[in-house]
Coordinates of C-alpha atoms in Angstrom, one line a residue:
Chain R
M58 CA 30.9 61.7 -59.3
A59 CA 28.7 63.4 -56.7
S60 CA 30.0 64.9 -53.5
R61 CA 27.9 65.4 -50.4
R62 CA 28.2 65.5 -46.7
K63 CA 27.1 62.3 -45.1
P64 CA 27.6 60.8 -41.6
L65 CA 30.1 58.0 -41.9
L66 CA 30.0 55.7 -38.9
K67 CA 33.2 53.7 -38.4
V68 CA 32.6 50.5 -36.5
I69 CA 35.3 48.0 -35.4
I70 CA 34.4 44.3 -34.7
L71 CA 36.7 42.5 -32.3
G72 CA 36.8 39.1 -30.7
D73 CA 38.7 35.8 -30.7
S74 CA 39.3 33.9 -33.9
G75 CA 36.4 31.7 -35.0
V76 CA 33.6 33.5 -33.0
G77 CA 31.8 34.6 -36.1
K78 CA 32.9 38.2 -36.7
T79 CA 33.0 37.8 -40.5
S80 CA 29.8 35.9 -40.6
L81 CA 28.0 38.6 -38.5
M82 CA 29.2 41.3 -40.8
N83 CA 28.2 39.5 -43.9
Q84 CA 24.8 38.5 -42.5
F85 CA 24.1 42.2 -41.7
V86 CA 25.4 43.7 -44.9
N87 CA 24.7 41.0 -47.5
R88 CA 22.1 39.0 -45.7
K89 CA 23.9 35.7 -46.4
F90 CA 25.7 33.1 -44.4
S91 CA 28.4 30.7 -45.4
N92 CA 30.3 28.2 -43.2
Q93 CA 33.0 28.4 -45.8
Y94 CA 34.4 31.8 -44.8
K95 CA 38.2 31.6 -44.6
A96 CA 40.0 33.0 -41.6
T97 CA 40.4 36.8 -41.7
I98 CA 44.0 37.9 -42.1
G99 CA 44.7 41.6 -41.7
A100 CA 41.4 43.4 -41.9
D101 CA 38.4 43.9 -44.2
F102 CA 35.4 46.0 -44.2
L103 CA 32.0 46.4 -45.8
T104 CA 29.8 49.5 -46.0
K105 CA 26.1 49.7 -45.6
E106 CA 23.6 52.5 -45.6
V107 CA 21.1 52.4 -42.8
S108 CA 18.4 54.7 -41.4
V109 CA 18.7 55.9 -37.8
D110 CA 15.8 58.0 -36.6
D111 CA 15.0 58.9 -40.2
K112 CA 18.6 59.9 -40.9
V113 CA 20.5 58.0 -43.6
V114 CA 24.0 57.2 -42.5
T115 CA 26.8 55.0 -43.9
M116 CA 28.2 52.3 -41.7
Q117 CA 31.8 51.3 -42.4
I118 CA 32.1 48.0 -40.6
W119 CA 35.6 46.7 -40.0
D120 CA 36.1 43.0 -39.7
T121 CA 39.4 42.2 -37.9
A122 CA 41.6 39.2 -37.5
G123 CA 40.9 37.5 -34.2
Q124 CA 44.3 35.8 -34.0
E125 CA 46.6 38.7 -34.8
R126 CA 48.0 41.0 -32.3
F127 CA 49.6 44.4 -32.9
Q128 CA 50.3 45.6 -29.5
S129 CA 53.7 47.0 -29.9
L130 CA 53.2 49.2 -33.0
G131 CA 49.5 49.7 -32.6
V132 CA 46.6 49.3 -34.9
A133 CA 46.2 52.5 -36.8
F134 CA 42.8 51.7 -38.3
Y135 CA 41.1 51.5 -34.9
R136 CA 41.5 55.3 -34.7
G137 CA 38.5 57.3 -35.5
A138 CA 36.1 54.5 -34.6
D139 CA 32.6 55.6 -33.5
C140 CA 31.7 52.2 -31.9
C141 CA 33.3 48.9 -31.1
V142 CA 31.5 45.6 -31.2
L143 CA 32.9 42.9 -29.0
V144 CA 32.0 39.4 -30.1
Y145 CA 32.3 36.1 -28.3
D146 CA 31.0 32.6 -28.9
V147 CA 28.4 31.5 -26.2
N148 CA 29.8 28.0 -26.6
S149 CA 33.3 29.0 -25.7
A150 CA 34.1 30.3 -22.2
K151 CA 37.6 31.3 -23.3
S152 CA 36.3 33.6 -26.0
F153 CA 34.1 35.3 -23.4
E154 CA 36.9 35.6 -20.9
T155 CA 39.1 37.5 -23.4
L156 CA 36.5 40.3 -23.9
D157 CA 38.2 42.2 -21.2
S158 CA 41.5 42.2 -23.0
W159 CA 39.9 43.1 -26.3
R160 CA 38.1 46.1 -24.7
D161 CA 41.3 47.3 -23.0
E162 CA 43.3 46.8 -26.1
F163 CA 40.8 48.8 -28.2
L164 CA 40.9 51.7 -25.8
V165 CA 44.7 51.7 -25.8
Q166 CA 45.0 51.5 -29.6
A167 CA 42.1 53.7 -30.6
S168 CA 42.7 56.3 -27.9
P169 CA 39.2 57.8 -27.9
R170 CA 38.8 61.2 -26.4
D171 CA 36.5 60.0 -23.7
P172 CA 37.4 56.3 -23.0
D173 CA 35.1 56.0 -20.1
N174 CA 32.1 56.8 -22.2
F175 CA 33.1 55.2 -25.5
P176 CA 30.3 53.1 -27.0
F177 CA 30.8 49.4 -26.9
L178 CA 28.3 46.6 -27.7
V179 CA 28.7 42.9 -26.9
L180 CA 27.4 40.1 -29.1
G181 CA 27.1 36.5 -27.8
N182 CA 27.1 34.6 -31.1
K183 CA 26.3 31.1 -32.2
V184 CA 23.1 30.7 -30.1
D185 CA 21.8 28.4 -32.8
L186 CA 24.0 25.5 -31.6
E187 CA 22.4 22.9 -29.4
E188 CA 21.8 24.0 -25.8
G189 CA 24.2 21.4 -24.3
R190 CA 27.2 23.1 -25.9
R191 CA 26.6 26.4 -24.3
Q192 CA 29.3 27.5 -21.8
V193 CA 28.4 31.1 -21.1
T194 CA 25.0 32.0 -19.7
A195 CA 23.2 35.2 -20.7
K196 CA 23.2 36.1 -17.0
R197 CA 27.0 35.9 -16.8
A198 CA 27.4 37.9 -19.9
M199 CA 24.9 40.6 -18.8
H200 CA 26.7 40.9 -15.5
W201 CA 30.0 41.6 -17.2
C202 CA 28.3 44.2 -19.4
Q203 CA 26.8 45.9 -16.4
S204 CA 30.2 46.0 -14.7
K205 CA 31.7 47.8 -17.7
G206 CA 29.2 50.6 -17.6
N207 CA 26.0 49.0 -18.9
I208 CA 27.2 47.9 -22.3
P209 CA 24.3 46.7 -24.4
Y210 CA 24.2 43.0 -25.0
F211 CA 22.6 40.9 -27.7
E212 CA 22.6 37.2 -28.3
T213 CA 22.9 36.4 -32.0
S214 CA 23.2 33.8 -34.6
A215 CA 24.8 34.9 -37.8
K216 CA 23.8 31.5 -39.3
E217 CA 20.1 31.9 -38.5
A218 CA 20.0 35.7 -38.8
I219 CA 18.9 35.9 -35.2
N220 CA 19.1 39.4 -33.7
V221 CA 21.8 40.5 -36.2
E222 CA 19.7 43.3 -37.6
P223 CA 18.6 44.8 -34.2
A224 CA 22.1 44.5 -32.9
F225 CA 23.6 46.5 -35.7
Q226 CA 20.8 49.0 -35.6
A227 CA 21.7 49.6 -32.0
V228 CA 25.4 49.9 -33.1
A229 CA 24.4 52.5 -35.7
K230 CA 22.4 54.5 -33.1
M231 CA 25.3 54.5 -30.6
A232 CA 27.8 55.3 -33.3
L233 CA 25.8 58.2 -34.6
A234 CA 25.6 59.6 -31.2
Q235 CA 29.4 59.4 -31.0
E236 CA 30.5 60.5 -34.4
Q237 CA 31.3 63.9 -35.8
D238 CA 30.3 64.4 -39.4
V239 CA 33.2 63.9 -41.8
E240 CA 33.6 65.1 -45.3
V241 CA 33.5 62.0 -47.5
E242 CA 33.2 61.9 -51.3
F243 CA 30.9 59.0 -52.3
P244 CA 30.7 57.7 -55.8
D245 CA 27.3 57.4 -57.4
H246 CA 27.5 53.7 -57.7
I247 CA 28.1 52.9 -54.0
R248 CA 26.3 49.7 -53.1
V249 CA 23.0 50.3 -51.3
D250 CA 21.6 47.0 -50.0
A251 CA 17.9 46.3 -49.7
E252 CA 16.3 46.5 -46.3
P253 CA 17.5 43.6 -44.2
R254 CA 15.0 41.0 -43.0
Q255 CA 13.7 41.4 -39.5
S256 CA 14.9 39.0 -37.0
S257 CA 12.4 37.6 -34.5
A258 CA 14.6 36.8 -31.6
D259 CA 14.8 38.8 -28.4
A260 CA 17.5 41.2 -27.6
C261 CA 18.9 41.8 -24.2
A262 CA 19.8 45.4 -23.5
C263 CA 21.1 45.7 -20.1
Chain F
M272 CA 45.6 15.8 -53.4
L273 CA 44.7 17.5 -56.7
S274 CA 45.8 14.4 -58.6
T275 CA 43.5 11.9 -56.9
A276 CA 40.0 11.1 -58.2
E277 CA 38.7 10.8 -54.6
F278 CA 39.7 14.4 -53.9
W279 CA 37.5 15.6 -56.8
K280 CA 34.6 13.4 -55.6
T281 CA 34.8 14.7 -52.0
E282 CA 36.7 17.8 -51.1
A283 CA 36.3 19.5 -54.5
A284 CA 32.6 18.7 -54.9
P285 CA 30.3 21.7 -54.5
P286 CA 30.1 23.7 -52.4
S287 CA 33.6 24.6 -53.3
L288 CA 36.4 24.9 -50.8
P289 CA 37.5 28.4 -49.9
L290 CA 40.8 27.5 -51.5
F291 CA 38.9 27.3 -54.8
N292 CA 36.9 30.5 -54.5
K293 CA 39.0 32.3 -57.1
N294 CA 39.5 29.6 -59.6
L295 CA 36.3 29.6 -61.6
G296 CA 36.9 26.6 -63.6
F297 CA 40.5 27.0 -64.5
A298 CA 43.1 24.8 -62.9
L299 CA 40.2 22.8 -61.5
S300 CA 40.4 19.3 -62.9
I301 CA 42.2 16.1 -62.2
E302 CA 44.4 16.7 -65.2
D303 CA 45.4 20.1 -64.1
G304 CA 45.9 18.8 -60.6
A305 CA 48.3 16.1 -61.9
K306 CA 50.1 18.7 -63.9
A307 CA 50.4 21.0 -60.9
L308 CA 51.7 18.0 -58.9
E309 CA 54.3 17.2 -61.5
T310 CA 55.4 20.9 -62.0
F311 CA 55.4 22.0 -58.4
G312 CA 54.8 19.3 -55.9
Q313 CA 57.6 17.0 -57.2
K314 CA 59.9 19.9 -57.7
W315 CA 59.5 21.2 -54.2
A316 CA 59.9 17.7 -52.8
K317 CA 63.4 17.7 -54.4
A318 CA 64.3 21.3 -53.7
F319 CA 63.7 21.2 -50.0
P320 CA 66.1 19.0 -48.2
T321 CA 64.9 16.3 -45.8
A322 CA 65.3 17.2 -42.2
P323 CA 67.9 14.9 -40.7
G324 CA 66.5 12.4 -38.2
T325 CA 62.8 13.1 -38.9
E326 CA 62.2 11.8 -42.4
S327 CA 63.6 9.1 -44.6
K328 CA 65.0 9.9 -48.1
D329 CA 61.8 9.2 -49.9
G330 CA 60.0 11.8 -47.9
E331 CA 58.1 9.4 -45.6
V332 CA 57.8 10.6 -42.0
S333 CA 59.6 8.3 -39.7
D334 CA 58.8 10.1 -36.4
V335 CA 55.3 8.9 -35.9
S336 CA 54.9 10.7 -32.6
E337 CA 55.0 13.9 -34.6
A338 CA 52.8 12.7 -37.5
P339 CA 49.8 10.7 -36.4
E340 CA 48.9 7.5 -38.2
L341 CA 46.6 8.2 -41.1
G342 CA 43.1 7.7 -40.0
D343 CA 43.7 8.8 -36.4
A344 CA 41.2 11.2 -35.0
G345 CA 44.0 13.7 -34.5
P346 CA 44.5 16.0 -31.6
Q347 CA 41.5 16.3 -29.4
V348 CA 40.8 20.0 -28.9
D349 CA 39.9 21.3 -25.5
E350 CA 39.0 24.9 -26.5
N351 CA 39.5 26.2 -23.0
E352 CA 42.9 24.7 -22.4
D353 CA 44.9 25.1 -25.6
E354 CA 44.2 28.2 -27.7
H355 CA 46.5 27.1 -30.5
L356 CA 44.6 23.9 -30.9
R357 CA 41.3 25.7 -30.8
I358 CA 42.4 27.9 -33.7
F359 CA 43.9 25.0 -35.6
R360 CA 40.6 23.2 -35.5
R361 CA 38.7 26.3 -36.6
D362 CA 41.2 26.9 -39.4
A363 CA 41.1 23.3 -40.5
E364 CA 37.3 23.3 -40.6
R365 CA 37.4 26.3 -42.9
T366 CA 39.9 24.6 -45.2
F367 CA 38.9 21.0 -45.8
K368 CA 35.6 19.2 -45.6
L369 CA 36.7 15.8 -44.4
K370 CA 37.8 15.5 -40.8
L371 CA 40.6 13.2 -41.8
N372 CA 42.2 15.9 -43.9
Q373 CA 41.5 18.5 -41.2
D374 CA 43.3 16.4 -38.7
Q375 CA 46.3 16.0 -40.9
Q376 CA 46.5 19.7 -41.4
I377 CA 46.3 20.2 -37.7
S378 CA 49.2 17.8 -37.2
V379 CA 51.5 20.0 -39.4
L380 CA 50.4 23.1 -37.6
S381 CA 50.9 21.5 -34.2
H382 CA 54.4 20.4 -35.1
Y383 CA 55.3 24.0 -36.1
V384 CA 54.0 25.5 -32.9
K385 CA 55.8 22.8 -30.8
T386 CA 59.0 23.8 -32.6
Y387 CA 58.7 27.6 -32.8
G388 CA 56.2 28.4 -30.1
D389 CA 54.0 30.9 -32.1
Y390 CA 51.5 30.8 -34.9
H391 CA 49.8 33.0 -37.5
Q392 CA 46.8 31.9 -39.5
G393 CA 48.7 32.6 -42.7
L394 CA 50.6 29.4 -42.0
S395 CA 47.4 27.3 -42.2
F396 CA 46.8 28.9 -45.6
V397 CA 50.2 28.0 -46.8
V398 CA 50.2 24.5 -45.5
S399 CA 46.8 23.8 -47.1
A400 CA 48.1 25.0 -50.5
I401 CA 51.2 22.8 -50.3
M402 CA 49.0 19.8 -49.3
L403 CA 47.1 20.3 -52.5
V404 CA 50.0 19.7 -54.8
A405 CA 52.0 17.2 -52.7
D406 CA 52.0 13.7 -54.0
G407 CA 49.0 12.0 -52.5
S408 CA 48.3 9.3 -55.0
T409 CA 46.2 6.6 -53.2
E410 CA 44.6 5.1 -56.3
G411 CA 41.3 6.7 -55.6
K412 CA 41.0 5.4 -52.1
E413 CA 41.0 7.2 -48.8
P414 CA 43.0 8.5 -47.1
L415 CA 43.4 11.5 -49.3
V416 CA 46.4 12.8 -47.4
T417 CA 49.5 10.7 -47.3
K418 CA 52.5 10.9 -45.0
K419 CA 54.5 12.2 -48.0
Q420 CA 52.2 15.2 -48.1
L421 CA 52.5 15.8 -44.4
A422 CA 56.3 15.5 -44.7
L423 CA 56.5 18.0 -47.6
A424 CA 54.2 20.6 -45.9
R425 CA 56.2 20.2 -42.7
R426 CA 59.5 20.3 -44.4
I427 CA 58.7 23.5 -46.3
A428 CA 57.2 25.2 -43.3
T429 CA 60.3 24.4 -41.4
A430 CA 62.6 25.6 -44.1
L431 CA 60.8 28.9 -44.5
A432 CA 61.0 29.5 -40.7
E433 CA 64.6 28.4 -40.4
D434 CA 66.1 30.6 -43.1
K435 CA 65.6 33.9 -41.4
E436 CA 67.5 35.9 -43.9
K437 CA 66.0 34.6 -47.1
Y438 CA 62.4 34.1 -46.0
A439 CA 62.0 35.4 -42.4
M440 CA 58.7 33.5 -42.1
I441 CA 59.4 32.8 -38.5
E442 CA 58.8 36.5 -37.9
A443 CA 55.8 36.5 -40.2
W444 CA 54.1 33.5 -38.6
K445 CA 53.7 35.1 -35.2
A446 CA 50.5 36.3 -33.7
E447 CA 52.2 39.7 -33.5
A448 CA 53.9 39.8 -36.9
V449 CA 55.6 43.2 -36.6
I450 CA 57.6 42.4 -39.7
S451 CA 54.6 42.4 -41.9
A452 CA 53.6 45.9 -40.8
V453 CA 57.2 47.2 -41.1
D454 CA 57.9 45.6 -44.4
G455 CA 54.6 47.0 -45.7
Y456 CA 55.5 50.6 -44.7
V457 CA 58.9 50.2 -46.4
L458 CA 57.1 49.2 -49.6
M459 CA 54.8 52.2 -49.2
E460 CA 57.9 54.5 -49.0
I461 CA 59.0 53.1 -52.3
L462 CA 55.6 53.6 -53.8
K463 CA 55.5 57.1 -52.6
K464 CA 58.6 57.9 -54.6
H465 CA 57.8 56.0 -57.7
R466 CA 53.9 56.1 -57.8
P467 CA 53.1 59.3 -55.8
Q468 CA 49.5 59.6 -56.9
L469 CA 48.7 56.0 -56.0
S470 CA 50.5 56.3 -52.7
S471 CA 48.6 59.5 -51.9
Q472 CA 45.3 57.9 -52.8
L473 CA 46.0 54.9 -50.5
E474 CA 47.1 57.1 -47.7
R475 CA 44.2 59.5 -48.1
N476 CA 41.8 56.6 -47.8
G477 CA 43.4 54.9 -44.9
I478 CA 44.5 51.8 -46.8
L479 CA 47.4 51.0 -44.5
P480 CA 49.8 48.1 -45.0
E481 CA 48.6 46.4 -41.7
I482 CA 45.2 46.1 -43.3
W483 CA 46.1 44.2 -46.4
F484 CA 49.8 43.3 -46.5
Q485 CA 49.5 40.3 -44.1
R486 CA 47.7 38.4 -46.8
I487 CA 50.8 38.6 -49.0
R488 CA 53.5 38.6 -46.3
C489 CA 52.0 36.0 -43.9
G490 CA 49.5 34.2 -46.1
L491 CA 51.8 34.1 -49.1
C492 CA 48.9 35.1 -51.4
V493 CA 46.9 31.9 -50.6
H494 CA 43.3 33.1 -51.0
V495 CA 44.5 36.2 -52.9
L496 CA 45.7 34.7 -56.2
P497 CA 43.9 32.0 -58.2
L498 CA 45.7 28.6 -58.1
V499 CA 47.0 29.0 -61.6
A500 CA 49.1 32.0 -60.4
L501 CA 49.5 31.0 -56.8
F502 CA 51.6 27.9 -57.4
P503 CA 54.1 29.9 -59.6
F504 CA 54.1 32.6 -56.9
L505 CA 55.0 30.1 -54.2
D506 CA 57.6 28.5 -56.5
H507 CA 59.3 31.9 -57.1
F508 CA 59.1 32.8 -53.5
F509 CA 60.8 29.5 -52.5
T510 CA 63.5 30.3 -55.1
Y511 CA 64.1 34.0 -54.4
G512 CA 62.7 34.7 -51.0
Q513 CA 61.7 38.1 -49.7
P514 CA 63.0 40.2 -52.6
F515 CA 60.5 38.3 -54.8
L516 CA 57.6 38.9 -52.4
R517 CA 58.4 42.6 -52.2
K518 CA 58.7 43.0 -55.9
F519 CA 55.5 41.1 -56.5
T520 CA 53.7 43.5 -54.1
L521 CA 54.9 46.5 -55.9
A522 CA 54.2 45.0 -59.3
L523 CA 50.7 44.1 -58.3
L524 CA 49.9 47.6 -57.0
A525 CA 51.4 49.2 -60.1
L526 CA 49.3 46.9 -62.4
L527 CA 46.2 47.8 -60.4
E528 CA 47.0 51.5 -60.4
T529 CA 44.4 52.4 -63.1
R530 CA 41.7 50.5 -61.4
I531 CA 42.5 52.0 -58.1
A532 CA 42.6 55.5 -59.5
K533 CA 39.1 55.0 -60.9
A534 CA 37.8 54.0 -57.5
G535 CA 38.5 57.6 -56.3
N536 CA 37.8 57.8 -52.6
N537 CA 35.6 54.8 -52.4
T538 CA 37.7 53.2 -49.7
S539 CA 35.8 49.9 -49.7
R540 CA 36.3 49.6 -53.5
I541 CA 40.0 50.3 -53.3
L542 CA 40.5 47.6 -50.7
E543 CA 38.5 45.1 -52.7
I544 CA 40.7 45.8 -55.7
I545 CA 43.9 45.2 -53.7
H546 CA 42.4 42.0 -52.4
L547 CA 41.7 41.0 -56.0
D548 CA 38.0 40.4 -55.2
L549 CA 36.5 38.9 -58.3
E550 CA 33.4 41.1 -58.6
V551 CA 35.5 44.2 -58.5
M552 CA 37.8 42.7 -61.1
G553 CA 34.9 42.9 -63.6
L554 CA 33.3 39.5 -63.0
S555 CA 29.6 39.7 -62.3
K556 CA 27.7 37.4 -59.9
A557 CA 26.2 35.6 -62.8
E558 CA 29.6 35.1 -64.4
L559 CA 30.9 33.7 -61.1
V560 CA 28.2 31.1 -61.2
D561 CA 28.8 30.2 -64.8
P562 CA 32.5 30.9 -65.5
A563 CA 32.2 29.5 -69.0
S564 CA 30.3 32.7 -70.0
A565 CA 33.2 34.9 -69.0
K566 CA 36.3 33.2 -70.4
T567 CA 37.8 36.5 -71.7
K568 CA 37.3 38.3 -68.3
I569 CA 38.7 35.3 -66.4
A570 CA 41.7 35.3 -68.8
E571 CA 42.3 39.0 -68.2
F572 CA 42.2 38.4 -64.4
T573 CA 44.5 35.5 -64.6
D574 CA 46.9 37.4 -66.9
L575 CA 47.0 40.3 -64.5
C576 CA 47.9 38.0 -61.6
L577 CA 50.5 36.1 -63.7
S578 CA 51.9 39.4 -65.0
A579 CA 52.7 40.5 -61.4
V580 CA 54.2 37.2 -60.5
N581 CA 56.3 36.9 -63.7
S582 CA 57.4 40.6 -63.6
A583 CA 58.7 40.1 -60.0
A584 CA 60.4 36.8 -60.9
A585 CA 62.1 38.3 -64.0
S586 CA 63.4 41.2 -61.9
C587 CA 64.7 38.8 -59.3
A588 CA 66.4 36.7 -62.0
S589 CA 68.0 39.8 -63.4
S590 CA 69.2 40.9 -60.0
S591 CA 70.4 37.4 -59.2
A592 CA 72.4 37.2 -62.5
K593 CA 74.1 40.4 -61.6
T594 CA 75.1 39.2 -58.2
G595 CA 76.0 35.7 -59.3
G596 CA 72.9 34.2 -57.6
S597 CA 72.7 32.2 -54.4
E598 CA 73.4 28.6 -53.9
I599 CA 69.8 27.9 -52.9
A600 CA 68.5 29.6 -56.0
A601 CA 70.8 27.5 -58.1
A602 CA 69.5 24.4 -56.3
H603 CA 66.0 25.3 -57.1
E604 CA 66.9 26.0 -60.7
A605 CA 68.6 22.7 -60.9
A606 CA 65.6 20.9 -59.4
S607 CA 63.4 22.4 -62.1
A608 CA 65.6 21.5 -65.0
G609 CA 63.7 19.8 -67.7
E610 CA 60.3 20.7 -66.2
S611 CA 57.9 23.1 -67.7
R612 CA 58.1 26.5 -66.0
S613 CA 55.7 29.4 -65.9
N614 CA 56.9 32.4 -67.9
T615 CA 59.8 33.3 -65.6
T616 CA 61.8 34.8 -68.4
T617 CA 59.1 37.3 -69.3
S618 CA 60.6 40.7 -68.8
P619 CA 58.6 43.3 -66.8
S620 CA 57.2 46.1 -68.9
A621 CA 59.4 49.1 -69.0
D622 CA 57.4 51.1 -66.5
L623 CA 57.7 48.4 -63.9
V624 CA 61.4 47.9 -64.1
E625 CA 62.3 51.1 -62.2
I626 CA 60.0 50.5 -59.3
L627 CA 61.0 46.8 -59.0
S628 CA 64.6 47.7 -59.1
A629 CA 64.0 50.1 -56.2
V630 CA 63.7 47.0 -53.9
D631 CA 67.3 46.2 -54.7
A632 CA 68.5 49.7 -54.4
I633 CA 67.6 50.3 -50.7
D634 CA 69.2 48.9 -47.6
W635 CA 66.2 47.0 -46.3
A636 CA 67.5 46.5 -42.8
V637 CA 68.2 50.2 -42.4
E638 CA 64.9 51.3 -43.9
S639 CA 62.8 48.8 -41.9
T640 CA 64.5 49.8 -38.7
R641 CA 63.7 53.4 -39.5
Q642 CA 60.0 52.6 -40.2
Y643 CA 59.9 50.5 -37.0
D644 CA 61.3 53.4 -34.9
L645 CA 58.9 55.9 -36.5
R646 CA 55.9 53.8 -35.6
L647 CA 57.1 52.9 -32.1
R648 CA 57.7 56.5 -31.3
A649 CA 54.3 57.5 -32.5
R650 CA 52.8 54.6 -30.4
M651 CA 54.7 55.8 -27.3
E652 CA 53.5 59.4 -27.8
R653 CA 49.9 58.2 -28.0
A654 CA 50.4 56.1 -24.9
K655 CA 51.9 59.1 -23.0
A656 CA 49.0 61.4 -24.2
Q657 CA 46.5 58.8 -23.1
A658 CA 48.2 58.3 -19.7
A659 CA 48.1 62.1 -19.2
T660 CA 44.4 62.2 -20.1
K661 CA 43.7 59.4 -17.7
E662 CA 45.7 61.1 -14.9
E663 CA 43.6 64.3 -15.3
S664 CA 40.5 62.3 -15.3
D665 CA 41.6 60.4 -12.2
E666 CA 42.4 63.6 -10.3
E667 CA 38.9 64.8 -11.0
D668 CA 37.3 61.6 -9.8
E669 CA 38.6 60.4 -6.5
D670 CA 36.7 57.2 -6.7
D671 CA 38.7 56.1 -9.7
E672 CA 41.9 56.5 -7.7
D673 CA 40.9 53.6 -5.5
E674 CA 40.8 51.3 -8.5
L675 CA 44.4 52.1 -9.5
S676 CA 47.0 49.5 -8.3
D677 CA 50.4 50.7 -7.3
D678 CA 52.1 47.8 -8.9
S679 CA 50.1 48.0 -12.2
E680 CA 52.1 48.3 -15.3
T681 CA 51.8 51.6 -17.1
E682 CA 51.3 51.6 -20.9
E683 CA 54.8 52.9 -21.4
E684 CA 56.3 50.2 -19.2
R685 CA 54.3 47.5 -21.1
L686 CA 55.5 48.8 -24.4
A687 CA 59.1 48.8 -23.2
R688 CA 58.7 45.2 -22.0
L689 CA 57.3 44.2 -25.3
M690 CA 60.2 45.7 -27.1
G691 CA 62.7 43.9 -24.9
G692 CA 63.4 46.8 -22.5
V693 CA 64.1 49.3 -25.3
T694 CA 63.0 52.8 -24.4
L695 CA 63.0 55.4 -27.0
K696 CA 63.9 59.0 -26.1

């Protein structure tokens, strides 16, 4: 087993149940989509090696349960996060309105050293659904992101692989800027996925 | 459901339901389904008493206001008005293909929330598993779900919630299921004493109970175990309650110890092993597509799961014999008389006996209170430190002070409120 120093970027994905957190993670890491994912209970994570400015880093992406709450005892695995991805469903106003509480809860639980400058990123998912179902406009979402310190915003579809790759590349870049190198022992057989396919849709970075 | 031809033509047709993701060809036929119904569905229908005033003796639901007529569209979900209904719909869509069946599952979940006021998605997992083995014979015609199935699922969910000492599921089926984290940490204390290397490896890699234990404690292993082991697991849990669940967890970790040790510090791999992900259990993608080519490996996987289930059950049976057993356990045993049982009498291997006995040796209430206090204190300390940091930051930036409201709740106050006014010193 080889041992080497490598940046490990810990990323937490938060958002209401059913907004597509598991699907986004699987689309990014495994480049596949299924509408048969069961609800996430507890937490899960996948790892993926990515290049950021010619530097190879390992992203450890944590998929969380959107319905569970652990306010009283805290969520220990939030700690040490280098970036937090907030996900909502553009077809559900409620899922957008809870972004505030997800952000606040993360800051309380993760206790980052500099909460005012901790890197967040917002994904408005399920843009593949028909236009008539949309309940949150991009303008409204971008306004919220601006009010929280210019959080980058992407509109995505995990199903159609729209903007997933650019969004997570942005996550990696922000996380790398945040992280401090940690000593991690990686086994030789760690899964290294092929280059993900490029998405064609536009990203909104406000 | 499993015993109806229509189920196999519709719900069970490819692509497979998430409930079947780990079954790979075993326990997946109408014959196996009928056997499961006979072994478990009928037994559970006898073992769980009918709730007075809501169901008739044959298990039919008499309160139609709580159980919609079969074929009804079910509750209409306004996602922006009822968060529970929104989640029920999402969960049902991820469980069954037919809207009719989704609606029936939602009716059981709605009844539970109306009664107990809270919800955890583990409940939807458990309800769907019970619906599979409840008697749904419709002679091949729709609807696939009958009122008997709804009655059984509702009856069992109610019984598991109502018996707070034996099952304590009312605490586990909450959005904030503190009990699952606390119970998990108590189990980790036992592991630390009896399997120090394994415990150290999990701790070193950040594999904390709140990451994985909910799947066992709140989801009762639905989506963790293959059906062939899941139904015996549920059966023993219904019989023995929490001690079985705790012993099963320790047995599973002990049986996975060698695999976990080989994973070293590959955190992702360790978590996949604990989740019993099939690829990590030695089954390749090709074998998952064609299970017939991997009968031996599948048998090994199944045996491992059943070994954990049966070891825990045998330990519970041994403990129960020493204490004289409970009336409910006796009722379950009576209900199963004459029926084929899984290998409940299989004794745990010698190296498992000690760690499983440790569950009986500790005062769970005392230990769980201690673990709870430890974590609450740590949480309060973090909140205080964060508040101090924020205060310093605010003093440096006068603009920020304007944003602070005099009547806003501090983190410490919020925690105290959440804990019912308890303040730790």
